[in-house]
Tab-separated table of C-alpha atoms and ligand atoms in Angstrom:
chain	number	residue	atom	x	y	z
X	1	UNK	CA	112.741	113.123	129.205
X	2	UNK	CA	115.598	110.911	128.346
X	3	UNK	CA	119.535	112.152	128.374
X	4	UNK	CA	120.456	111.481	124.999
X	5	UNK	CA	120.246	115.109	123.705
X	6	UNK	CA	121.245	116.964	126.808
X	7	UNK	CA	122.388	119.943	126.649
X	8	UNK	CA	120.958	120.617	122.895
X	9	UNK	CA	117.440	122.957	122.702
X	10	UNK	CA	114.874	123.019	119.850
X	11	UNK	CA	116.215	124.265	116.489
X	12	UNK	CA	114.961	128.148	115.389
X	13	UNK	CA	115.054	130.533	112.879
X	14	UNK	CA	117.692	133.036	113.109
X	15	UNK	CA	118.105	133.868	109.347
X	16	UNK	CA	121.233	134.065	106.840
X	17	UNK	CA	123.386	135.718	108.589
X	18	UNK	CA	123.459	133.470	111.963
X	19	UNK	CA	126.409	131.783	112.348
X	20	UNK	CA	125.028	129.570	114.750
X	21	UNK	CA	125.265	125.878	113.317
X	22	UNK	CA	122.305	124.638	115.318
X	23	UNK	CA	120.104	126.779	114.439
X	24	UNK	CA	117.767	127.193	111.257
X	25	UNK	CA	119.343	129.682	108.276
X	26	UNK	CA	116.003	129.932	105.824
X	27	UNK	CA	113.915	127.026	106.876
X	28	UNK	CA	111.436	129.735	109.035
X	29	UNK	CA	108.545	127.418	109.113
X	30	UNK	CA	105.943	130.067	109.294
X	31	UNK	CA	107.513	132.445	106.236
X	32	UNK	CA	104.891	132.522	103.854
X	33	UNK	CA	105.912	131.474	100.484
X	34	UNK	CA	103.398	131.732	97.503
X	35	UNK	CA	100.440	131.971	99.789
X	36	UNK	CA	101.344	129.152	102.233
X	37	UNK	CA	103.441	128.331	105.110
X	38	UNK	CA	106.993	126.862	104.777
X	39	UNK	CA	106.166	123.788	106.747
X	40	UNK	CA	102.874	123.134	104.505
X	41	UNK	CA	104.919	123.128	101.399
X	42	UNK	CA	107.728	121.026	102.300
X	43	UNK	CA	106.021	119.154	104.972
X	44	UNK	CA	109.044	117.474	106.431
X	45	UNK	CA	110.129	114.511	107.707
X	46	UNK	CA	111.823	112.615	109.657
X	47	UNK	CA	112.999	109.075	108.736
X	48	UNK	CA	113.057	106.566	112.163
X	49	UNK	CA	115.066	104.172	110.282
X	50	UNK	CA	117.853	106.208	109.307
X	51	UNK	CA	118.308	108.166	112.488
X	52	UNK	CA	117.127	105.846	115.572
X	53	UNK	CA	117.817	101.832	113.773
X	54	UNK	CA	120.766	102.278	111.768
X	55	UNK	CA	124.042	101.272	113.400
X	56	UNK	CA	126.612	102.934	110.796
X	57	UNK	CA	127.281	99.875	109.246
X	58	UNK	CA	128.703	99.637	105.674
X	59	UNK	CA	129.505	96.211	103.327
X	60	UNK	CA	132.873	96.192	105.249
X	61	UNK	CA	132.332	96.738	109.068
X	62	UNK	CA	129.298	96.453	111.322
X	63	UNK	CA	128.354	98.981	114.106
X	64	UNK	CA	130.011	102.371	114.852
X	65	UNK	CA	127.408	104.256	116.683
X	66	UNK	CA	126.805	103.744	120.163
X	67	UNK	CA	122.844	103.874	121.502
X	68	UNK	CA	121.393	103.175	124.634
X	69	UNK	CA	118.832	100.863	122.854
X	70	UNK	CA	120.874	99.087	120.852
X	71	UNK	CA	120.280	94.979	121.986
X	72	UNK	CA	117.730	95.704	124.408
X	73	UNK	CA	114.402	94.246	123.108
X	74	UNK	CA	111.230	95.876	123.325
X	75	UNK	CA	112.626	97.884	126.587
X	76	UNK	CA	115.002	99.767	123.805
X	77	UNK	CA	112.281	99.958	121.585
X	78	UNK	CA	110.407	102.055	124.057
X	79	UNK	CA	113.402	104.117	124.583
X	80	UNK	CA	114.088	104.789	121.414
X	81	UNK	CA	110.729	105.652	120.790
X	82	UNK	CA	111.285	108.497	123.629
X	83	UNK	CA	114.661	109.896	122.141
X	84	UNK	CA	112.877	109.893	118.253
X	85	UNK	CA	109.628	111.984	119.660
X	86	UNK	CA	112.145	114.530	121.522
X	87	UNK	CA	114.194	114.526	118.351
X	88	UNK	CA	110.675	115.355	115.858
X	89	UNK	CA	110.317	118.018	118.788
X	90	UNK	CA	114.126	119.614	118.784
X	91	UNK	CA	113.788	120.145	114.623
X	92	UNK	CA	110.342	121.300	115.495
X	93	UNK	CA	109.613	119.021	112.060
X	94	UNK	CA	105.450	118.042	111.690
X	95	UNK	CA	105.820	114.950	110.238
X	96	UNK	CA	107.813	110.971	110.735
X	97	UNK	CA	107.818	108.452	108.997
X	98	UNK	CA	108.832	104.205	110.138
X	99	UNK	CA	108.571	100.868	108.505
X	100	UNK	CA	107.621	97.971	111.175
X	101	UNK	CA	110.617	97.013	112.209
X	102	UNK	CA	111.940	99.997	112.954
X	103	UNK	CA	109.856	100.986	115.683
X	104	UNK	CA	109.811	97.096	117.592
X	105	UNK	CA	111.952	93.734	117.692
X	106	UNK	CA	110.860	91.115	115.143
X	107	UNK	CA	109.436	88.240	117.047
X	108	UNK	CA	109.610	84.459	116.534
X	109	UNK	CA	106.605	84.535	115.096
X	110	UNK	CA	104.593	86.901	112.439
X	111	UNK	CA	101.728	87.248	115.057
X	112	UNK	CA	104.184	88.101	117.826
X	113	UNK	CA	106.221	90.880	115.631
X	114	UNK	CA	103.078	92.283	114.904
X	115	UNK	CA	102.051	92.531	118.898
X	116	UNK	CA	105.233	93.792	119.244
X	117	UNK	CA	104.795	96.407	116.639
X	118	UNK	CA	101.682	97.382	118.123
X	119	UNK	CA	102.961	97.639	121.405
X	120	UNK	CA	104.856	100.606	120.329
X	121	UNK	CA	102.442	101.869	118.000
X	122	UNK	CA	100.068	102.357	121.312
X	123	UNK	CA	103.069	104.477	122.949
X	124	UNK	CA	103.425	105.739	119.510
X	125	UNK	CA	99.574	106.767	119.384
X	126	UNK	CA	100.144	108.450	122.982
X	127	UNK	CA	102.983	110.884	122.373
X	128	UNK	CA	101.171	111.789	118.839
X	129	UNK	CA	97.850	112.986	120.983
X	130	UNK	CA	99.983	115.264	123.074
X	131	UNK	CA	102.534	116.323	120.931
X	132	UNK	CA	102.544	118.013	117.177
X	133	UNK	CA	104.433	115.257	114.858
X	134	UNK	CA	102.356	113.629	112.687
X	135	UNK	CA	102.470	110.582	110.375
X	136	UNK	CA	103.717	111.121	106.679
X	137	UNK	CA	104.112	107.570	105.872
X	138	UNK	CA	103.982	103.885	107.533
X	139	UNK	CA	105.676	100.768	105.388
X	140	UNK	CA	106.781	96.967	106.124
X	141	UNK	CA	110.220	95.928	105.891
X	142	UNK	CA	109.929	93.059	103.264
X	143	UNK	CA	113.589	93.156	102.807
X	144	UNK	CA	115.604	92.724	105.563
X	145	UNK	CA	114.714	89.178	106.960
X	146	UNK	CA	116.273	86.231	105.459
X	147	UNK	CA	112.816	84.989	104.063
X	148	UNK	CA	112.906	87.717	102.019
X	149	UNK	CA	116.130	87.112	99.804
X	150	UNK	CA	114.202	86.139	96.860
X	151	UNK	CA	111.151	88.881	97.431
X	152	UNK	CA	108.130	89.186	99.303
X	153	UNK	CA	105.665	89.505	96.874
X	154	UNK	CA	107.480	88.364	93.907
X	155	UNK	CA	108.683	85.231	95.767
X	156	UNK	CA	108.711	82.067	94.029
X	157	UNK	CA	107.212	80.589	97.619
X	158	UNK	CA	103.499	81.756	98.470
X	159	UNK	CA	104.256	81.187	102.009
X	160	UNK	CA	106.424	84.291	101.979
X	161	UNK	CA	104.043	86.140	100.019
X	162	UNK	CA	101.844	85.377	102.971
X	163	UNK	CA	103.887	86.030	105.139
X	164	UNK	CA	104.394	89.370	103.791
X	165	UNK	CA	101.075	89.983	103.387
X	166	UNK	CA	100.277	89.757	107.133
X	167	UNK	CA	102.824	92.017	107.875
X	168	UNK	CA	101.661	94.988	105.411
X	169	UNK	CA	98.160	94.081	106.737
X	170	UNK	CA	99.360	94.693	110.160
X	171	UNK	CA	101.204	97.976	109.019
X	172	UNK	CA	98.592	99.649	107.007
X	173	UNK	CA	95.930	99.224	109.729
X	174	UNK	CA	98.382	100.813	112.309
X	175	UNK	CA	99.249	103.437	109.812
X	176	UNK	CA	95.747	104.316	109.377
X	177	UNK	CA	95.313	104.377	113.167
X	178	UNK	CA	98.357	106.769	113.302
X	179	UNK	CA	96.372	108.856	111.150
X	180	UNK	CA	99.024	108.419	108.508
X	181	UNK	CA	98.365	110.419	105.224
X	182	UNK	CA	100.417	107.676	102.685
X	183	UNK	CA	101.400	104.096	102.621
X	184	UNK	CA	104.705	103.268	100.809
X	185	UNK	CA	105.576	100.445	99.052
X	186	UNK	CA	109.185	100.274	98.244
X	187	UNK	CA	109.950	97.113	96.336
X	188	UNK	CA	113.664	96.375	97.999
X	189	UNK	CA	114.053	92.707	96.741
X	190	UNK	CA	111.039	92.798	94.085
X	191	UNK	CA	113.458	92.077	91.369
X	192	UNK	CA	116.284	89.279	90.759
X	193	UNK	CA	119.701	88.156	90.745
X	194	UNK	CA	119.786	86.191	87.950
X	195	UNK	CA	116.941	85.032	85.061
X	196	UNK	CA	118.511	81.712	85.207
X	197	UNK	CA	116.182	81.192	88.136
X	198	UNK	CA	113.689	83.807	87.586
X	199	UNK	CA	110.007	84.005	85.459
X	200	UNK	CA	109.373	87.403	84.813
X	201	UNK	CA	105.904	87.404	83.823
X	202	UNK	CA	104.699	85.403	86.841
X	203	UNK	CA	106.744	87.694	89.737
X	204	UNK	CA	104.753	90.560	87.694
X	205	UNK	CA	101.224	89.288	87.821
X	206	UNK	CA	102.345	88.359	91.956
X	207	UNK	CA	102.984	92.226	92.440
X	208	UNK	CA	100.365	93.224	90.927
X	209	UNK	CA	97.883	90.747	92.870
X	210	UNK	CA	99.721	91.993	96.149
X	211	UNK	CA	98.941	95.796	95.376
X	212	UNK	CA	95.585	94.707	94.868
X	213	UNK	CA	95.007	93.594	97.997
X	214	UNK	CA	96.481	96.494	99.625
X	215	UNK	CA	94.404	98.603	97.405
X	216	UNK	CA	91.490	96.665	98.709
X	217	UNK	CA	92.586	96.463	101.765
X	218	UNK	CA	92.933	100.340	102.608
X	219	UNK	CA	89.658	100.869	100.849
X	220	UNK	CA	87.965	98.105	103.292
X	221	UNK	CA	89.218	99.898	106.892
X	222	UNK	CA	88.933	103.123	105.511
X	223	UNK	CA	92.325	104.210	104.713
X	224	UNK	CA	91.558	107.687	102.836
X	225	UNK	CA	95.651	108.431	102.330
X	226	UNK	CA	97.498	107.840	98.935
X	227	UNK	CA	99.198	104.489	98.282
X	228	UNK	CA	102.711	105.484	97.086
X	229	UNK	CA	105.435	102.890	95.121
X	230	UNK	CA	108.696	103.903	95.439
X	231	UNK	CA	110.714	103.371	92.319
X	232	UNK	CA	114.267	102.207	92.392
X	233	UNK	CA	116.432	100.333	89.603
X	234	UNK	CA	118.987	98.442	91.770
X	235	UNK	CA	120.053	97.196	94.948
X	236	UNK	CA	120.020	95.501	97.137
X	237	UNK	CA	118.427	93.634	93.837
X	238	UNK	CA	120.643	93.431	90.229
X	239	UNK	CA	117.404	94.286	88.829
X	240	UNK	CA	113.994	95.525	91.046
X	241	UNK	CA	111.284	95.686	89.060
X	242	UNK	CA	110.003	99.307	89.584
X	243	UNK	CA	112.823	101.077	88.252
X	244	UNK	CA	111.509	104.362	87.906
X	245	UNK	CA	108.609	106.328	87.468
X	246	UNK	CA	107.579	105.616	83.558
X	247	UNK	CA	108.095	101.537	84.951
X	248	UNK	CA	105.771	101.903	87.408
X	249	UNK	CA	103.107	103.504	85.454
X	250	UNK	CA	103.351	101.211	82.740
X	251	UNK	CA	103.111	98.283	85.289
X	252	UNK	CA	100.074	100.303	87.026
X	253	UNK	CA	98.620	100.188	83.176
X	254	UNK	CA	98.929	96.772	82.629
X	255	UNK	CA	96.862	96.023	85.815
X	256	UNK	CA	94.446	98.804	85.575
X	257	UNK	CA	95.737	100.550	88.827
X	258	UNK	CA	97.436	103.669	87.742
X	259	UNK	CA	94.236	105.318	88.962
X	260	UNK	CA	94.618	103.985	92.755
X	261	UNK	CA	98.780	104.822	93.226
X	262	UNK	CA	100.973	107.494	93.087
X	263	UNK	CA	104.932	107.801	93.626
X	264	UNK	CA	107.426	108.303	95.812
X	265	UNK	CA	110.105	109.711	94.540
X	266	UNK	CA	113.309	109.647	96.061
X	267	UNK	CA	116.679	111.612	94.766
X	268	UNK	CA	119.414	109.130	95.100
X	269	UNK	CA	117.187	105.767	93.130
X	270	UNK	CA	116.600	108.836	90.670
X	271	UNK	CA	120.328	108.918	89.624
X	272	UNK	CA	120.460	105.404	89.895
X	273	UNK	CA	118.361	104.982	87.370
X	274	UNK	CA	120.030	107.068	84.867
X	275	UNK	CA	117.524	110.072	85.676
X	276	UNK	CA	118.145	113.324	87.176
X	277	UNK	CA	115.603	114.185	90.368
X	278	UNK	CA	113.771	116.205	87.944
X	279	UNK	CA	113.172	114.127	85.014
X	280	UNK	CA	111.499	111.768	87.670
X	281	UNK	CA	109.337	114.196	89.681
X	282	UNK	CA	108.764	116.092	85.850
X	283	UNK	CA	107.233	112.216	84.718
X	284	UNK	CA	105.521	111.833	87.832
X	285	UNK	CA	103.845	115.027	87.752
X	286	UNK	CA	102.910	114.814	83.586
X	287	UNK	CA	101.447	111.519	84.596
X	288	UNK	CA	99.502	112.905	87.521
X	289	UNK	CA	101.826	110.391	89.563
X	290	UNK	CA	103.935	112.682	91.716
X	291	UNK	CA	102.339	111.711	95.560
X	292	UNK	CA	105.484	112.477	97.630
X	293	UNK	CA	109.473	112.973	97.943
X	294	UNK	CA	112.317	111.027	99.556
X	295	UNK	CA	114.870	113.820	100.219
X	296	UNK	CA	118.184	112.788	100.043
X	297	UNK	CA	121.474	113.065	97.291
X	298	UNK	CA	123.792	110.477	96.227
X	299	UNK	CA	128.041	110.225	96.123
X	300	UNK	CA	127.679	110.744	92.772
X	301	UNK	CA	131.313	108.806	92.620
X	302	UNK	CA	130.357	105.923	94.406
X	303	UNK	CA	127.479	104.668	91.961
X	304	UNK	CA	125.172	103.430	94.874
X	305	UNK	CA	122.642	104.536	97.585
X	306	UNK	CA	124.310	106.664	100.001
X	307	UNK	CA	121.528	108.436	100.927
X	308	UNK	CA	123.807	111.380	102.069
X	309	UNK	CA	121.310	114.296	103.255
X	310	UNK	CA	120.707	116.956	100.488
X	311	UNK	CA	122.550	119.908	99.933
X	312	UNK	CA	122.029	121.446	95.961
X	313	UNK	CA	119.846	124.380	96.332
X	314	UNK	CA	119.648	124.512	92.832
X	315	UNK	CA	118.289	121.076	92.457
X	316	UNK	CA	115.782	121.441	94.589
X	317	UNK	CA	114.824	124.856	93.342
X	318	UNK	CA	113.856	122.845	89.988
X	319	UNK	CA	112.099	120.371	92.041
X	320	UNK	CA	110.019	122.848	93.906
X	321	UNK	CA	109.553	124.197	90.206
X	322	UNK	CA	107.422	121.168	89.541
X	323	UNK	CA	105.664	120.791	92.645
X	324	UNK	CA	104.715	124.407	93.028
X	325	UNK	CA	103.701	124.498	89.191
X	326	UNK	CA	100.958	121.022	89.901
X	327	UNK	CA	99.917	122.535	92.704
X	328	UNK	CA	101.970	121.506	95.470
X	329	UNK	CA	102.037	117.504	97.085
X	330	UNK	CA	99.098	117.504	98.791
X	331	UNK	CA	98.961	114.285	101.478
X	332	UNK	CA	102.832	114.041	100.051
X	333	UNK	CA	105.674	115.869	101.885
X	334	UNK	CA	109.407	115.545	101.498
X	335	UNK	CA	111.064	112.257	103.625
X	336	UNK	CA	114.734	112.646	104.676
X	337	UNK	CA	115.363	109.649	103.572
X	338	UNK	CA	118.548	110.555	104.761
X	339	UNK	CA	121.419	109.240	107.130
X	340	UNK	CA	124.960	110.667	108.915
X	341	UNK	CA	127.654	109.339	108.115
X	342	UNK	CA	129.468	106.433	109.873
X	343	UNK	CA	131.660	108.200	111.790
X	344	UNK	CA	129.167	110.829	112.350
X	345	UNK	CA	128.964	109.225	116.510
X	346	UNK	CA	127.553	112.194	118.368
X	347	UNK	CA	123.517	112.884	118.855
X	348	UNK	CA	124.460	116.375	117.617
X	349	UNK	CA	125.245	115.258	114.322
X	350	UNK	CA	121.839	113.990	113.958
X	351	UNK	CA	120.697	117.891	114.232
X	352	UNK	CA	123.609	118.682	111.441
X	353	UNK	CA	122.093	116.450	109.204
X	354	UNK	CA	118.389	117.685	109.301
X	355	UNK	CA	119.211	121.221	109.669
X	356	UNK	CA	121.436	121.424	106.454
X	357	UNK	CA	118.694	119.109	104.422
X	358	UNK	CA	115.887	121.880	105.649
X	359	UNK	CA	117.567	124.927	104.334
X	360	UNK	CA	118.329	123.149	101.370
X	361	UNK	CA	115.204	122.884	100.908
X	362	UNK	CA	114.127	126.011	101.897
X	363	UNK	CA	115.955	127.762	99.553
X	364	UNK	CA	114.846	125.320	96.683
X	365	UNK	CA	111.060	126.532	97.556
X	366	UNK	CA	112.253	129.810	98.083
X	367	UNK	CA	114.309	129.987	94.408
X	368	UNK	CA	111.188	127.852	92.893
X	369	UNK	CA	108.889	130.810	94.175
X	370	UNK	CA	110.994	133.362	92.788
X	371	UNK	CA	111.289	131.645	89.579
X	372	UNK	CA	107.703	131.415	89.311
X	373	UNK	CA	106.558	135.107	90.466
X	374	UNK	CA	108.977	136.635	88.126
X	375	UNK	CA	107.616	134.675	84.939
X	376	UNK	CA	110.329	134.947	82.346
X	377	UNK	CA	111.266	131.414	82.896
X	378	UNK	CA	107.038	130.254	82.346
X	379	UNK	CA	107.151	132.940	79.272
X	380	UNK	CA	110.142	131.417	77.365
X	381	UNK	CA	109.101	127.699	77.931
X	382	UNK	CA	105.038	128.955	76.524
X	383	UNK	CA	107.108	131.321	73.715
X	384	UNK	CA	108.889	127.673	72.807
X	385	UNK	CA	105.518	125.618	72.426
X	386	UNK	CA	103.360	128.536	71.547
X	387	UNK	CA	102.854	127.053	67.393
X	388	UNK	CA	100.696	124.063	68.950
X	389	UNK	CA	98.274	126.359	70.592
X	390	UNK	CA	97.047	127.794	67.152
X	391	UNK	CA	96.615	126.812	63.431
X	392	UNK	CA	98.665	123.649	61.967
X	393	UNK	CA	99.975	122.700	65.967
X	394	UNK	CA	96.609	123.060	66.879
X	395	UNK	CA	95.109	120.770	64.217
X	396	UNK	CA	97.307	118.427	64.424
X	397	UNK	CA	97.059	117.521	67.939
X	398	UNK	CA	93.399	117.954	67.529
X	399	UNK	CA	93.852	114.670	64.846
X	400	UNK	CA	91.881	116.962	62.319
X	401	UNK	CA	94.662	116.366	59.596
X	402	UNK	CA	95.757	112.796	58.184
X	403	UNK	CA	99.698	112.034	57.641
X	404	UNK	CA	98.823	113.205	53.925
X	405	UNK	CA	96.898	116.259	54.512
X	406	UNK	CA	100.039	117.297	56.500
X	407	UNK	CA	102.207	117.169	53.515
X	408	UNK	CA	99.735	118.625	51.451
X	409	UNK	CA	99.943	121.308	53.581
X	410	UNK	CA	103.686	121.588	53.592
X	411	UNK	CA	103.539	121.594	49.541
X	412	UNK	CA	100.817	124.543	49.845
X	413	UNK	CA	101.899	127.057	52.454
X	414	UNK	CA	105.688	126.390	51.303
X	415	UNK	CA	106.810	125.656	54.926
X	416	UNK	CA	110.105	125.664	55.428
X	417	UNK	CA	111.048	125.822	59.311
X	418	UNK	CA	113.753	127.953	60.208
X	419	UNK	CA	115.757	126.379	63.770
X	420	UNK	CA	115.687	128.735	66.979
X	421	UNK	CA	117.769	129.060	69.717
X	422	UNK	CA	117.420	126.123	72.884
X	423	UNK	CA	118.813	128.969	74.939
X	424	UNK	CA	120.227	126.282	77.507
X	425	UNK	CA	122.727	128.431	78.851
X	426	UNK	CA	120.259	131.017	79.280
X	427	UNK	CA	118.267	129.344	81.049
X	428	UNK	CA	120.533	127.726	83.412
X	429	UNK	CA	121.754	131.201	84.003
X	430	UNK	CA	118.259	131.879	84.852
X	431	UNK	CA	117.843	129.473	87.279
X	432	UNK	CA	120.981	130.759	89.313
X	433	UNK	CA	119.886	133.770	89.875
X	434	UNK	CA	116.947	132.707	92.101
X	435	UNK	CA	118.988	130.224	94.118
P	501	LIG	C1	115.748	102.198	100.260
P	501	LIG	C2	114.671	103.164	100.590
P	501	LIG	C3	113.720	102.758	101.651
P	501	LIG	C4	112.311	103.193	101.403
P	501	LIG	C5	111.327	102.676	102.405
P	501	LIG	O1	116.583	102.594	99.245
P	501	LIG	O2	114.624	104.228	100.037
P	501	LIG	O3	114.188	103.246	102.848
P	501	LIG	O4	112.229	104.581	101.404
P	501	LIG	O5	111.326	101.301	102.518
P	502	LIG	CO1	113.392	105.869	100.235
């Protein structure tokens, strides 16, 4: 046991009316919710980046958080690898997720960041075979290091797409190990700065030959857990190339892959991209693409990534609306991809953060559930389509009539539509009264 949470004790349920701030207000991880557990619907997680290898830096000043491990090598890897299992174990949360660097120092080599990296996945291997936190997701870092300013796999240098490649190689494997259920991709400098220096078409066939070897890759060890892209527009890129959901699965297309990935969606890239969270996970989910979630909300001021930790029930309600309605996420689960804010210095804060991110989401399911077991929301949306499932709808989508047999048809049966109602406001009134 390390000292770095002393004095805090595992997170419970004690229901709305607690007024206790570390403790649990409707995430009750055993409440059954349309037939399932809590904790198998959301299937949370916890993000080691965010909480155990961020410093609280911003564009204008470096460090503000203070950590035992901070500078120390792979000793503070090993420590921090302590403090983040008793962390998954004070939010009593199932899952974690980590990209490479996270967990261990990069080395001077690729072959000795990779030792490194599984040097602490052994450790990381031990505490998972006594404890209860699982793997959601493994990833590389292809973003951080200098080599990768121009993109890993969309790099005008092979070397780096080498380079990169031996990392992901080294990253899926361990994943797999870890018994991870996903691998994420998250394209942070596929993109560019400028076209002046940039050939489109070539960085796209790159990506695509990179995802193929992971494809082929996982298949070839026996990976059995979904390959997830995460879609994002901008930054740290002017322009990344999977900028949201209907991108990817257009670039998936073009490469014949959309069969072998899935997305992760996360919030905050969502608004970046001009999108509500919805519209994305609504996409994802018509396209049979929605694999997982990165939880998190945006400063909706601030116009970038400040991957704040969420807190609109009623957003979430709608997401849970179209995860519950496709069946739930299967090997997904929702990611805080989430952080405290810099001047949020204490371990306790850490606990804020998670706690108020899993009742959001609590009472997202909880509202989605609702929605769904009282109906009228399903009836008015069916009531709204209901002329395709019969007659002219019904033969036109069934590409029985020609353009000219439909305004034949028009001439004959005199058809003159009459406009109805959206009901928007309605419907948004709707909503609120399951949140
Ligand atoms: C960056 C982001 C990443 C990915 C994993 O915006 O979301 O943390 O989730 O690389
Ligand atoms: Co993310």
């Amino acid at each position: 046991m390390t000292d770095f949470f002393k004095g805090l004790s595992q997170v419970k349920y004690e229901g709305p009316d607690s007024t206790n701030p570390l403790a649990y207000r409707h995430y009750n991880k055993d409440e059954m919710v349309a037939g399932k557990r809590m904790e198998d619907h959301i299937r949370p997680a916890i993000a080691y980046w965010h909480s155990f290898a961020a410093e609280g830096g911003d564009p204008f000043g470096g460090r503000t958080f203070d950590r035992p491990w901070y500078d120390k090598g792979m000793e503070g890897a090993r420590l921090k690898a302590d403090v983040a299992f008793e962390f998954f174990d004070l939010l009593d949360v199932p899952f974690f997720c980590f990209h490479d660097v996270d967990i261990a120092p990069e080395g001077a080599t690729l072959a000795e960041s990779n030792r490194n990296v599984r040097e602490i996945g052994e450790i990381i291997a031990r505490k998972m075979e006594t404890g209860r936190t699982k793997l959601l997701w493994g990833t590389a870092n292809l973003f951080s290091n200098r080599r990768f300013m121009a993109g890993a796999a969309t790099n005008p240098d092979p070397e780096v797409f080498a380079y990169a490649a031996g990392q992901v190689k080294n990253v899926l494997e361990l994943t797999h190990e870890l018994g991870g259920e996903n691998y994420v991709l998250w394209g942070g400098r596929e993109g560019y700065e400028t076209l002046l220096n940039t050939r489109i078409g070539q960085e796209s066939d790159q990506m695509a030959r990179f995802l193929t070897l992971v494809i082929e890759h996982a298949k070839k060890i026996g990976f059995t857990g979904q390959i997830l892209i995460e879609p994002k527009p901008q930054e740290p890129t002017k322009h990344q190339y999977d900028y949201d959901v209907a991108t990817v699965y257009g670039f998936l297309q073009r490469y014949g892959l959309e069969k072998e990935v899935k997305c992760n969606i996360e919030v905050g890239h969502a608004f970046l991209a001009g999108h509500s969270f919805e519209h994305e996970l609504a996409v994802a989910s018509s396209l049979g693409m929605l694999g997982s979630v990165d939880a998190n909300r945006n400063d909706l001021q601030s116009g970038w990534d400040t991957d704040q930790f969420p807190n609109n029930p009623g957003e979430m309600a709608l997401a849970f609306y179209f995860i519950l309605k496709q069946g739930g996420l299967g090997k997904g689960g929702f990611n805080f991809d989430a952080k405290v804010r810099r001047q949020s210095l204490d371990p306790a804060d850490l606990l804020h953060g998670h706690i108020g991110g899993l009742d959001t989401l609590a009472r997202g399911l909880k509202g989605a559930a609702a929605m769904i077991a009282d109906g009228e929301f399903d009836r008015l949306l069916a009531e709204r389509y209901a002329g395709w499932d019969t007659g002219l709808g019904r033969d036109i989508l069934a590409g029985k009539l020609s353009l000219a047999d439909i305004a034949a048809r028009v001439e004959s049966d005199a058809i003159n539509p009459q406009p109805r109602s959206g009901r928007q406001e309605y419907l948004e009134n709707l909503v609120n009264r399951f949140v």
